[in-house]
Coordinates of N, CA and C and ligand atoms in Angstrom, one line a residue:
M29 N -10.7 -13.9 -8.1 CA -9.6 -14.3 -7.2 C -8.4 -14.8 -8.1
R30 N -7.2 -14.6 -7.6 CA -6.0 -14.9 -8.3 C -5.9 -16.4 -8.5
G31 N -5.8 -16.9 -9.7 CA -5.5 -18.3 -10.0 C -6.7 -19.2 -9.7
K32 N -7.8 -18.6 -9.3 CA -9.0 -19.4 -9.0 C -10.2 -18.9 -9.7
N33 N -10.0 -18.7 -11.0 CA -11.1 -18.1 -11.8 C -12.2 -19.0 -12.0
N34 N -12.0 -20.3 -11.7 CA -13.2 -21.2 -11.8 C -13.8 -21.5 -10.5
E35 N -13.4 -20.7 -9.5 CA -14.0 -20.9 -8.1 C -15.4 -20.5 -8.2
T36 N -16.2 -21.3 -7.4 CA -17.7 -21.1 -7.4 C -18.0 -20.0 -6.5
P37 N -19.1 -19.3 -6.8 CA -19.6 -18.3 -5.9 C -19.8 -18.8 -4.4
L38 N -20.2 -20.1 -4.3 CA -20.5 -20.6 -3.0 C -19.2 -20.7 -2.2
S39 N -18.1 -21.1 -2.8 CA -16.8 -21.2 -2.0 C -16.3 -19.8 -1.7
R40 N -16.6 -18.9 -2.5 CA -16.2 -17.5 -2.2 C -16.9 -17.0 -1.0
R41 N -18.2 -17.3 -0.9 CA -19.0 -16.9 0.2 C -18.5 -17.5 1.5
S42 N -18.0 -18.7 1.4 CA -17.5 -19.4 2.6 C -16.3 -18.7 3.2
V43 N -15.6 -18.0 2.3 CA -14.3 -17.3 2.7 C -14.7 -15.9 3.2
L44 N -15.4 -15.2 2.5 CA -15.6 -13.8 2.7 C -16.9 -13.4 3.4
G45 N -17.9 -14.3 3.2 CA -19.2 -13.9 3.7 C -20.0 -13.2 2.6
R46 N -21.3 -13.3 2.7 CA -22.2 -12.7 1.7 C -22.0 -11.2 1.5
A47 N -22.0 -10.5 2.6 CA -21.8 -9.0 2.4 C -20.5 -8.7 1.8
A48 N -19.5 -9.3 2.2 CA -18.1 -9.0 1.7 C -18.1 -9.3 0.2
V49 N -18.7 -10.4 -0.2 CA -18.7 -10.8 -1.6 C -19.5 -9.7 -2.4
G50 N -20.6 -9.3 -1.9 CA -21.3 -8.2 -2.6 C -20.5 -7.0 -2.7
A51 N -19.8 -6.6 -1.7 CA -18.9 -5.4 -1.7 C -17.8 -5.6 -2.7
A52 N -17.2 -6.8 -2.6 CA -16.1 -7.1 -3.5 C -16.6 -7.1 -5.0
A53 N -17.8 -7.6 -5.2 CA -18.3 -7.7 -6.6 C -18.5 -6.3 -7.1
S54 N -19.0 -5.4 -6.2 CA -19.1 -4.0 -6.6 C -17.7 -3.4 -7.0
A55 N -16.8 -3.7 -6.1 CA -15.4 -3.2 -6.3 C -14.9 -3.7 -7.6
A56 N -15.2 -5.0 -7.8 CA -14.7 -5.7 -9.0 C -15.2 -5.0 -10.3
G57 N -16.4 -4.5 -10.2 CA -16.9 -3.8 -11.4 C -16.1 -2.6 -11.7
M58 N -15.7 -1.9 -10.6 CA -14.9 -0.6 -10.8 C -13.5 -0.9 -11.1
L59 N -12.9 -2.0 -10.6 CA -11.5 -2.1 -10.6 C -11.1 -3.1 -11.7
G60 N -12.0 -3.8 -12.4 CA -11.6 -4.7 -13.4 C -11.1 -6.0 -12.7
S61 N -12.0 -6.6 -12.0 CA -11.7 -7.8 -11.1 C -11.3 -9.0 -11.9
N62 N -10.4 -9.8 -11.3 CA -10.1 -11.1 -11.9 C -11.3 -12.0 -11.8
A63 N -12.2 -11.7 -10.9 CA -13.3 -12.6 -10.7 C -14.2 -12.5 -12.0
L64 N -14.1 -11.3 -12.6 CA -15.0 -11.1 -13.8 C -14.2 -11.4 -15.1
A65 N -12.9 -11.8 -14.9 CA -12.1 -12.0 -16.1 C -12.4 -13.4 -16.8
A66 N -11.7 -13.7 -17.8 CA -11.9 -14.9 -18.5 C -11.7 -16.1 -17.6
P67 N -12.4 -17.2 -17.8 CA -12.3 -18.3 -16.9 C -10.9 -19.0 -16.8
A68 N -10.1 -18.9 -17.8 CA -8.8 -19.6 -17.7 C -7.7 -18.7 -18.2
L69 N -6.5 -19.0 -17.6 CA -5.3 -18.2 -17.9 C -4.7 -18.9 -19.1
G70 N -4.4 -18.2 -20.2 CA -3.7 -18.7 -21.3 C -2.2 -18.8 -21.0
P71 N -1.5 -19.6 -21.8 CA 0.0 -19.7 -21.5 C 0.8 -18.4 -21.6
S72 N 0.2 -17.5 -22.4 CA 1.0 -16.2 -22.5 C 0.7 -15.2 -21.4
Q73 N -0.3 -15.5 -20.6 CA -0.7 -14.6 -19.6 C 0.2 -14.7 -18.4
A74 N 0.3 -13.6 -17.6 CA 1.1 -13.5 -16.5 C 0.6 -14.5 -15.4
A75 N 1.6 -15.3 -14.9 CA 1.2 -16.3 -13.9 C 1.1 -15.6 -12.5
P76 N 0.2 -16.1 -11.7 CA 0.1 -15.5 -10.3 C 1.4 -15.7 -9.6
P77 N 1.9 -14.6 -9.0 CA 3.2 -14.7 -8.3 C 3.0 -15.4 -7.0
T78 N 4.0 -16.1 -6.5 CA 3.9 -16.8 -5.2 C 4.9 -16.2 -4.2
L79 N 5.1 -14.9 -4.2 CA 6.1 -14.3 -3.4 C 5.7 -14.2 -2.0
T80 N 6.6 -14.3 -1.1 CA 6.4 -14.0 0.3 C 6.4 -12.5 0.6
P81 N 5.9 -12.1 1.7 CA 6.0 -10.6 2.0 C 7.5 -10.2 2.1
E82 N 8.4 -11.1 2.6 CA 9.8 -10.7 2.7 C 10.4 -10.6 1.3
Q83 N 10.0 -11.5 0.4 CA 10.6 -11.4 -0.9 C 10.2 -10.1 -1.6
V84 N 8.9 -9.7 -1.4 CA 8.4 -8.5 -2.1 C 9.2 -7.3 -1.5
L85 N 9.3 -7.3 -0.1 CA 10.0 -6.2 0.5 C 11.4 -6.1 0.0
S86 N 12.1 -7.2 -0.2 CA 13.4 -7.2 -0.7 C 13.5 -6.6 -2.1
Q87 N 12.5 -7.0 -2.9 CA 12.4 -6.5 -4.3 C 12.3 -5.0 -4.3
L88 N 11.4 -4.4 -3.4 CA 11.2 -3.0 -3.4 C 12.5 -2.3 -2.9
K89 N 13.2 -2.9 -2.0 CA 14.5 -2.3 -1.5 C 15.5 -2.3 -2.7
Q90 N 15.6 -3.4 -3.4 CA 16.5 -3.4 -4.5 C 16.1 -2.4 -5.6
G91 N 14.8 -2.3 -5.8 CA 14.3 -1.3 -6.8 C 14.7 0.1 -6.4
N92 N 14.6 0.4 -5.2 CA 14.9 1.8 -4.7 C 16.4 2.0 -4.8
A93 N 17.2 0.9 -4.5 CA 18.6 1.0 -4.6 C 19.0 1.4 -6.1
A94 N 18.4 0.7 -7.0 CA 18.7 1.0 -8.4 C 18.3 2.4 -8.8
F95 N 17.1 2.9 -8.3 CA 16.7 4.2 -8.5 C 17.7 5.2 -8.0
L96 N 18.3 4.9 -6.8 CA 19.3 5.8 -6.2 C 20.5 5.9 -7.1
Q97 N 20.8 4.8 -7.8 CA 22.0 4.8 -8.7 C 21.7 5.3 -10.1
G98 N 20.5 5.8 -10.3 CA 20.1 6.3 -11.6 C 20.0 5.3 -12.7
R99 N 19.8 4.0 -12.3 CA 19.7 3.0 -13.3 C 18.3 3.1 -14.0
P100 N 18.1 2.7 -15.2 CA 16.8 2.7 -15.9 C 15.8 1.8 -15.1
I101 N 14.6 2.2 -15.2 CA 13.5 1.4 -14.4 C 13.5 0.0 -15.0
A102 N 13.6 -1.0 -14.1 CA 13.6 -2.4 -14.5 C 12.2 -2.9 -14.9
G103 N 11.2 -2.2 -14.3 CA 9.8 -2.7 -14.5 C 9.4 -2.7 -16.0
D104 N 8.6 -3.7 -16.4 CA 8.2 -3.9 -17.7 C 7.0 -3.0 -18.1
I105 N 7.1 -2.1 -19.1 CA 6.0 -1.3 -19.5 C 5.7 -1.5 -21.0
R106 N 6.2 -2.6 -21.5 CA 6.1 -2.8 -23.0 C 4.6 -3.3 -23.3
G107 N 4.3 -3.3 -24.6 CA 3.0 -3.7 -25.0 C 2.7 -5.2 -24.7
R108 N 3.7 -6.0 -24.8 CA 3.5 -7.4 -24.5 C 3.1 -7.6 -23.0
R109 N 3.7 -6.9 -22.1 CA 3.4 -7.0 -20.7 C 1.9 -6.5 -20.5
R110 N 1.6 -5.4 -21.2 CA 0.3 -4.8 -21.1 C -0.8 -5.9 -21.5
L111 N -0.5 -6.6 -22.6 CA -1.4 -7.6 -23.0 C -1.5 -8.8 -22.0
E112 N -0.3 -9.1 -21.4 CA -0.3 -10.3 -20.5 C -1.2 -10.0 -19.3
I113 N -1.3 -8.8 -18.9 CA -2.1 -8.5 -17.6 C -3.4 -7.9 -17.9
A114 N -3.8 -7.8 -19.2 CA -5.0 -7.1 -19.6 C -6.2 -7.7 -19.0
R115 N -6.2 -9.0 -18.8 CA -7.4 -9.7 -18.3 C -7.4 -10.0 -16.8
A116 N -6.3 -9.9 -16.2 CA -6.2 -10.2 -14.7 C -5.0 -9.5 -14.2
Q117 N -5.1 -9.0 -13.0 CA -3.9 -8.3 -12.4 C -3.4 -9.1 -11.2
Y118 N -2.1 -9.1 -11.0 CA -1.4 -9.8 -9.9 C -0.4 -8.8 -9.3
P119 N -0.8 -7.8 -8.7 CA 0.1 -6.9 -8.0 C 0.8 -7.5 -6.9
I120 N 2.1 -7.1 -6.6 CA 2.8 -7.8 -5.5 C 2.8 -6.9 -4.2
A121 N 2.4 -5.7 -4.3 CA 2.4 -4.8 -3.1 C 1.3 -3.8 -3.2
V122 N 0.8 -3.4 -2.1 CA -0.1 -2.3 -2.0 C 0.7 -1.1 -1.4
L123 N 0.6 0.0 -2.1 CA 1.3 1.2 -1.6 C 0.2 2.2 -1.1
V124 N 0.3 2.6 0.1 CA -0.5 3.8 0.6 C 0.4 4.9 0.7
S125 N 0.3 5.8 -0.3 CA 1.3 6.9 -0.3 C 0.7 8.2 -0.7
C126 N 1.5 9.3 -0.7 CA 1.0 10.6 -0.8 C 0.8 11.0 -2.3
S127 N -0.2 11.8 -2.6 CA -0.4 12.3 -4.0 C 0.7 13.1 -4.5
D128 N 1.6 13.6 -3.7 CA 2.7 14.5 -4.0 C 3.4 14.1 -5.3
S129 N 3.5 15.0 -6.3 CA 4.0 14.7 -7.6 C 5.4 14.2 -7.6
R130 N 6.1 14.5 -6.5 CA 7.5 14.1 -6.4 C 7.7 12.6 -5.8
V131 N 6.6 12.0 -5.6 CA 6.7 10.7 -4.9 C 5.9 9.6 -5.7
P132 N 6.3 9.3 -6.9 CA 5.7 8.3 -7.7 C 6.2 6.9 -7.4
P133 N 5.3 6.0 -6.8 CA 5.9 4.8 -6.3 C 6.5 3.9 -7.4
E134 N 5.9 3.8 -8.6 CA 6.5 2.9 -9.6 C 8.0 3.3 -9.9
V135 N 8.2 4.7 -10.0 CA 9.5 5.2 -10.3 C 10.5 4.9 -9.2
L136 N 10.0 5.2 -7.9 CA 10.9 5.0 -6.8 C 11.4 3.6 -6.6
F137 N 10.5 2.7 -7.0 CA 10.8 1.2 -6.8 C 11.1 0.5 -8.1
G138 N 11.2 1.2 -9.2 CA 11.5 0.6 -10.4 C 10.6 -0.5 -10.9
K139 N 9.3 -0.3 -10.7 CA 8.3 -1.3 -11.0 C 7.5 -0.9 -12.3
G140 N 7.0 -1.9 -13.0 CA 6.3 -1.6 -14.2 C 4.8 -1.8 -14.1
L141 N 4.2 -2.2 -15.3 CA 2.7 -2.3 -15.3 C 2.3 -3.5 -14.4
G142 N 1.2 -3.2 -13.7 CA 0.6 -4.3 -13.0 C 1.3 -4.8 -11.7
E143 N 2.3 -4.1 -11.2 CA 3.1 -4.6 -10.1 C 2.7 -4.0 -8.8
L144 N 2.3 -2.7 -8.8 CA 1.9 -2.1 -7.5 C 0.5 -1.6 -7.6
F145 N -0.2 -1.9 -6.5 CA -1.6 -1.5 -6.3 C -1.5 -0.2 -5.4
I146 N -1.8 0.9 -6.0 CA -1.4 2.2 -5.3 C -2.7 3.0 -4.9
I147 N -2.7 3.3 -3.6 CA -3.7 4.1 -3.0 C -3.0 5.5 -2.6
R148 N -3.4 6.5 -3.3 CA -2.7 7.8 -3.0 C -3.7 8.9 -2.6
N149 N -3.3 9.6 -1.6 CA -4.1 10.9 -1.3 C -3.1 11.8 -0.6
A150 N -3.4 13.0 -0.5 CA -2.5 14.0 0.2 C -2.4 13.6 1.7
G151 N -1.2 13.2 2.1 CA -1.0 12.8 3.5 C -1.1 11.3 3.8
N152 N -1.3 10.5 2.7 CA -1.3 9.1 2.8 C -2.1 8.6 4.1
T153 N -3.4 9.0 4.1 CA -4.2 8.6 5.2 C -5.1 7.5 4.7
I154 N -5.8 6.8 5.7 CA -6.7 5.7 5.3 C -8.1 6.1 5.7
D155 N -8.9 6.5 4.6 CA -10.3 6.8 4.9 C -11.1 5.5 4.4
T156 N -12.4 5.6 4.3 CA -13.2 4.4 3.9 C -12.8 3.9 2.5
A157 N -12.7 4.9 1.6 CA -12.3 4.4 0.2 C -11.0 3.8 0.2
A158 N -10.0 4.3 0.9 CA -8.7 3.8 1.0 C -8.7 2.4 1.6
M159 N -9.4 2.3 2.7 CA -9.5 1.0 3.4 C -10.1 -0.1 2.5
G160 N -11.2 0.3 1.9 CA -11.9 -0.6 1.0 C -11.0 -1.1 -0.1
S161 N -10.2 -0.1 -0.7 CA -9.3 -0.5 -1.8 C -8.2 -1.4 -1.3
L162 N -7.7 -1.2 -0.1 CA -6.7 -2.0 0.5 C -7.2 -3.4 0.8
E163 N -8.4 -3.5 1.3 CA -9.0 -4.8 1.6 C -9.3 -5.6 0.3
Y164 N -9.7 -4.9 -0.7 CA -9.9 -5.5 -2.0 C -8.6 -6.1 -2.5
A165 N -7.5 -5.3 -2.4 CA -6.2 -5.8 -2.9 C -5.7 -7.1 -2.1
V166 N -5.9 -7.0 -0.8 CA -5.5 -8.1 0.0 C -6.4 -9.3 -0.1
A167 N -7.7 -9.1 0.0 CA -8.6 -10.3 0.1 C -8.8 -10.9 -1.3
E168 N -8.9 -10.0 -2.3 CA -9.3 -10.5 -3.7 C -8.1 -10.8 -4.5
L169 N -7.0 -10.0 -4.4 CA -5.8 -10.1 -5.2 C -4.7 -10.8 -4.5
N170 N -4.9 -11.1 -3.2 CA -3.9 -11.9 -2.4 C -2.5 -11.2 -2.4
V171 N -2.5 -9.9 -2.3 CA -1.3 -9.1 -2.2 C -0.6 -9.4 -0.9
P172 N 0.7 -9.7 -0.8 CA 1.3 -10.1 0.4 C 1.9 -9.0 1.2
L173 N 2.0 -7.8 0.7 CA 2.7 -6.7 1.4 C 2.0 -5.4 1.2
V174 N 1.8 -4.7 2.4 CA 1.3 -3.3 2.3 C 2.3 -2.4 2.8
V175 N 2.7 -1.4 2.1 CA 3.6 -0.4 2.5 C 2.9 1.0 2.6
V176 N 3.0 1.5 3.8 CA 2.4 2.8 4.1 C 3.6 3.8 4.0
M177 N 3.6 4.7 3.1 CA 4.8 5.5 2.9 C 4.5 7.0 2.9
G178 N 5.1 7.7 3.9 CA 5.1 9.1 4.0 C 6.4 9.7 3.3
H179 N 6.5 11.0 3.3 CA 7.7 11.5 2.7 C 8.1 12.9 3.4
E180 N 9.3 13.2 3.2 CA 9.9 14.4 3.7 C 9.1 15.7 3.2
R181 N 9.0 16.6 4.1 CA 8.3 17.9 3.8 C 6.9 17.7 3.1
C182 N 6.1 16.8 3.7 CA 4.8 16.6 3.1 C 3.9 17.8 3.4
G183 N 3.3 18.3 2.4 CA 2.4 19.5 2.5 C 1.2 19.2 3.4
A184 N 0.6 18.0 3.3 CA -0.6 17.7 4.1 C -0.2 17.6 5.5
V185 N 0.9 17.0 5.9 CA 1.4 16.9 7.3 C 1.7 18.3 7.7
A186 N 2.4 19.1 6.9 CA 2.7 20.5 7.3 C 1.4 21.3 7.6
A187 N 0.4 21.0 6.9 CA -0.9 21.7 7.1 C -1.4 21.3 8.5
A188 N -1.3 20.0 8.8 CA -1.7 19.5 10.2 C -0.9 20.1 11.3
V189 N 0.4 20.3 11.0 CA 1.3 21.0 12.0 C 0.8 22.4 12.2
A190 N 0.4 23.1 11.1 CA -0.1 24.5 11.2 C -1.3 24.6 12.0
V191 N -2.2 23.5 11.9 CA -3.4 23.5 12.7 C -3.1 23.4 14.2
V192 N -2.1 22.6 14.5 CA -1.7 22.4 15.9 C -1.0 23.6 16.4
K193 N -0.1 24.2 15.7 CA 0.8 25.2 16.2 C 0.1 26.6 16.1
K194 N -0.7 26.8 15.1 CA -1.3 28.2 14.9 C -2.8 28.2 14.8
G195 N -3.4 27.0 15.0 CA -4.9 27.0 14.8 C -5.3 27.3 13.4
A196 N -4.5 27.0 12.4 CA -4.7 27.3 11.0 C -6.0 26.7 10.5
T197 N -6.7 27.4 9.6 CA -7.9 26.8 9.0 C -7.6 26.8 7.4
F198 N -8.3 25.9 6.7 CA -8.1 25.8 5.3 C -9.4 25.7 4.6
P199 N -9.5 26.2 3.3 CA -10.7 26.3 2.6 C -11.2 24.9 2.1
G200 N -12.4 24.9 1.7 CA -13.0 23.6 1.1 C -12.9 22.4 2.0
S201 N -12.4 21.3 1.4 CA -12.3 20.1 2.2 C -11.0 19.8 2.7
I202 N -10.1 20.8 2.5 CA -8.7 20.5 2.9 C -8.6 20.3 4.5
G203 N -9.3 21.2 5.2 CA -9.2 21.0 6.7 C -9.7 19.7 7.1
R204 N -10.8 19.2 6.6 CA -11.3 17.8 7.0 C -10.3 16.7 6.5
M205 N -9.6 17.0 5.4 CA -8.7 16.0 4.9 C -7.5 15.9 5.8
V206 N -7.0 17.0 6.4 CA -5.8 16.9 7.3 C -6.2 16.5 8.7
E207 N -7.4 16.5 9.1 CA -7.8 16.2 10.5 C -7.2 14.8 11.0
P208 N -7.3 13.8 10.2 CA -6.7 12.5 10.7 C -5.2 12.6 11.0
I209 N -4.5 13.6 10.4 CA -3.1 13.7 10.6 C -2.8 14.4 11.9
V210 N -3.7 15.2 12.4 CA -3.5 16.0 13.6 C -3.0 15.2 14.8
P211 N -3.6 14.0 15.1 CA -3.1 13.2 16.3 C -1.6 12.9 16.1
A212 N -1.2 12.7 14.9 CA 0.2 12.3 14.7 C 1.1 13.5 15.1
V213 N 0.7 14.7 14.8 CA 1.4 15.9 15.2 C 1.4 16.1 16.7
L214 N 0.2 15.9 17.3 CA 0.2 16.0 18.8 C 1.1 15.0 19.4
D215 N 1.2 13.8 18.9 CA 2.1 12.8 19.5 C 3.5 13.3 19.4
A216 N 3.9 13.9 18.2 CA 5.2 14.3 18.0 C 5.6 15.5 18.9
R217 N 4.6 16.3 19.2 CA 4.8 17.5 20.1 C 5.0 17.0 21.5
R218 N 4.2 16.0 21.9 CA 4.4 15.4 23.2 C 5.7 14.7 23.4
Q219 N 6.2 14.1 22.3 CA 7.5 13.5 22.3 C 8.7 14.5 22.3
G220 N 8.4 15.7 22.2 CA 9.4 16.8 22.2 C 10.3 16.7 21.0
A221 N 9.7 16.4 19.8 CA 10.5 16.2 18.6 C 11.2 17.5 18.2
G222 N 12.5 17.4 17.8 CA 13.2 18.6 17.4 C 12.7 19.1 16.0
D223 N 12.4 18.2 15.1 CA 11.9 18.5 13.8 C 10.4 18.0 13.8
L224 N 9.5 18.9 14.2 CA 8.1 18.5 14.4 C 7.5 18.0 13.1
L225 N 7.8 18.6 12.0 CA 7.2 18.1 10.7 C 7.7 16.7 10.4
D226 N 9.0 16.5 10.5 CA 9.4 15.2 10.1 C 9.0 14.1 11.1
A227 N 9.0 14.4 12.4 CA 8.5 13.4 13.4 C 7.0 13.2 13.1
S228 N 6.3 14.2 12.7 CA 4.9 14.0 12.4 C 4.6 13.1 11.2
V229 N 5.5 13.3 10.2 CA 5.4 12.4 9.0 C 5.6 11.0 9.4
R230 N 6.6 10.7 10.3 CA 6.8 9.3 10.7 C 5.7 8.8 11.6
N231 N 5.2 9.7 12.5 CA 4.1 9.3 13.4 C 2.9 9.0 12.6
N232 N 2.6 9.8 11.6 CA 1.4 9.6 10.7 C 1.5 8.2 10.0
V233 N 2.7 7.8 9.6 CA 2.8 6.5 9.0 C 2.6 5.4 10.1
S234 N 3.3 5.6 11.2 CA 3.2 4.6 12.2 C 1.8 4.3 12.8
R235 N 1.1 5.4 12.9 CA -0.3 5.3 13.4 C -1.1 4.5 12.4
T236 N -0.9 4.8 11.1 CA -1.7 4.0 10.1 C -1.3 2.5 10.1
V237 N 0.0 2.3 10.2 CA 0.6 0.9 10.2 C 0.0 0.2 11.4
G238 N 0.0 0.9 12.6 CA -0.5 0.2 13.8 C -2.0 -0.1 13.7
R239 N -2.7 0.8 13.1 CA -4.2 0.6 12.9 C -4.4 -0.6 12.0
L240 N -3.6 -0.7 10.9 CA -3.8 -1.8 10.0 C -3.4 -3.1 10.7
R241 N -2.4 -3.1 11.5 CA -1.9 -4.3 12.1 C -2.9 -4.8 13.2
D242 N -3.5 -3.8 13.9 CA -4.2 -4.2 15.1 C -5.8 -4.1 15.0
F243 N -6.2 -3.3 14.1 CA -7.7 -3.0 14.2 C -8.4 -3.3 12.8
S244 N -7.7 -4.0 11.9 CA -8.3 -4.2 10.6 C -9.4 -5.3 10.7
E245 N -10.1 -5.4 9.6 CA -11.0 -6.5 9.4 C -10.4 -7.8 9.6
P246 N -11.2 -8.8 10.0 CA -10.6 -10.2 10.1 C -9.9 -10.7 8.9
M247 N -10.4 -10.3 7.7 CA -9.7 -10.7 6.5 C -8.3 -10.3 6.4
I248 N -8.0 -9.1 7.0 CA -6.6 -8.6 7.0 C -5.8 -9.2 8.2
L249 N -6.4 -9.2 9.3 CA -5.8 -9.7 10.6 C -5.3 -11.1 10.5
E250 N -6.2 -11.9 9.9 CA -5.9 -13.4 9.8 C -4.7 -13.6 8.9
R251 N -4.6 -12.8 7.9 CA -3.4 -13.0 7.0 C -2.1 -12.5 7.7
I252 N -2.2 -11.4 8.5 CA -1.1 -10.9 9.2 C -0.6 -11.9 10.2
R253 N -1.5 -12.5 10.9 CA -1.2 -13.4 12.0 C -0.6 -14.7 11.4
S254 N -1.0 -15.1 10.2 CA -0.5 -16.3 9.6 C 0.8 -16.1 8.8
G255 N 1.2 -14.8 8.7 CA 2.5 -14.5 8.0 C 2.3 -14.4 6.5
R256 N 1.1 -14.4 6.0 CA 0.9 -14.3 4.6 C 0.8 -12.8 4.1
L257 N 0.7 -11.9 5.1 CA 0.6 -10.5 4.8 C 1.5 -9.8 5.8
R258 N 2.2 -8.8 5.3 CA 3.0 -7.9 6.2 C 2.6 -6.5 5.9
V259 N 2.6 -5.7 7.0 CA 2.3 -4.2 6.8 C 3.5 -3.5 7.3
V260 N 4.2 -2.7 6.5 CA 5.4 -2.0 6.9 C 5.2 -0.5 6.7
G261 N 6.0 0.3 7.4 CA 6.0 1.8 7.3 C 7.3 2.3 6.7
A262 N 7.2 3.3 5.9 CA 8.4 3.8 5.2 C 8.3 5.4 5.1
R263 N 9.5 6.0 4.9 CA 9.5 7.4 4.6 C 10.5 7.6 3.5
Y264 N 10.0 8.4 2.5 CA 10.8 8.7 1.3 C 11.4 10.1 1.5
D265 N 12.7 10.1 1.2 CA 13.5 11.4 1.4 C 13.6 12.1 0.0
L266 N 13.0 13.2 0.0 CA 13.0 14.0 -1.3 C 14.4 14.4 -1.8
D267 N 15.3 14.6 -0.8 CA 16.6 15.1 -1.2 C 17.5 14.0 -1.8
D268 N 17.5 12.8 -1.1 CA 18.5 11.8 -1.5 C 17.8 10.6 -2.2
G269 N 16.4 10.6 -2.3 CA 15.7 9.6 -3.1 C 15.6 8.2 -2.4
R270 N 16.0 8.2 -1.1 CA 16.0 6.9 -0.4 C 14.7 6.7 0.3
V271 N 14.2 5.4 0.2 CA 13.1 5.0 1.0 C 13.6 4.3 2.2
D272 N 13.3 4.8 3.4 CA 13.7 4.2 4.7 C 12.5 3.4 5.2
F273 N 12.7 2.1 5.2 CA 11.6 1.3 5.8 C 11.9 1.2 7.3
F274 N 11.3 2.2 8.0 CA 11.7 2.4 9.4 C 10.8 1.6 10.3
D275 N 9.7 1.0 9.8 CA 8.8 0.2 10.7 C 8.4 -1.0 9.9
E276 N 9.3 -2.0 10.0 CA 9.0 -3.3 9.3 C 8.2 -4.3 10.0
G277 N 8.1 -4.1 11.4 CA 7.3 -5.0 12.2 C 7.9 -6.4 12.3
P278 N 7.3 -7.3 13.0 CA 7.8 -8.6 13.2 C 7.6 -9.5 11.9
I279 N 8.6 -10.3 11.7 CA 8.4 -11.3 10.6 C 7.7 -12.5 11.2
R280 N 6.6 -12.8 10.7 CA 5.8 -14.0 11.3 C 6.0 -15.2 10.4
K281 N 6.1 -16.3 11.1 CA 6.3 -17.6 10.3 C 5.0 -17.9 9.6
R282 N 5.1 -18.2 8.3 CA 4.0 -18.5 7.5 C 3.3 -19.8 7.9
S283 N 2.0 -19.8 8.0 CA 1.3 -21.1 8.3 C 0.3 -21.4 7.2
Ligands
ZN500 ZN1 2.7 14.6 0.9

C-alpha cells in the first residue's frame, strides 16, 4: 500500500478482508506491488502523491491541451525517474481505454513513467481482468481518478454496430469481445442517434462509467461516496486530438 509499507498484514485484513488480501497479494506478484517492495522509502524515491480527483482531472486536461498545441511531452521518462519509481508505483489515474494504436494515453495527456495505470482492450470494456486491475489500482495504490475513454471511429464499437445492423459475425473471440458493446449500440438506436457509431462510442463509455459508479465492489463505492475517488467518461477525437470529458459526474465533498 502506498506510503504504508510497514503496515501489518492484520491491519490490511481489517480494511480489505481476507479474500481480498489474498487476491491482492496474487495481483501484487504479477504487478510488482508496493506491498512487496522495500519497507521504507528512501529520500530519493518518489513520494506518494496527495492529489484530489479534481486536481488529477485538471492535470489531464492541461496535458491534453499541451498535446493539442504540439508541445513536447512534459512527463518524465528519464533514467532518474525510472529509478525513483523502480520499487514502488504511485500512479495518479486509471485509464480504461481502447487498444487502438492511435490512442496512447501517456502521449495524449503528456504523462511519463509511473503516472498512468492503464487498462486497454479493443472497445474499452470492463471484463473480470479489467475490473480486477481497476480494483487493484484503487484499493492498493489509492488512485483517486478513473477515466473511461472511448474514441472516434472505434473499430470494436463499429463491429458491435455491424452486429446490430446486419447481424454480422466475427471469427475467433472477436464476436464475444464485442458482445458487451452491443447494448450501447441498441441504446443509441433507440435514442434515434444520427451518427449511430459515435453515439454508441459515448454510450459504451457512459454504461461503463455508470456501472463503476453504481455497481462496483464496496471498496470502490465507499471511495466514490466519500469523494476520494471519481469516475469520469471521455471521448478522444482522432481528427483534432481533443479529449472531451463529457461525463464528469458530481463532485463529492471529501470526507
Ligand atoms: Zn477503439
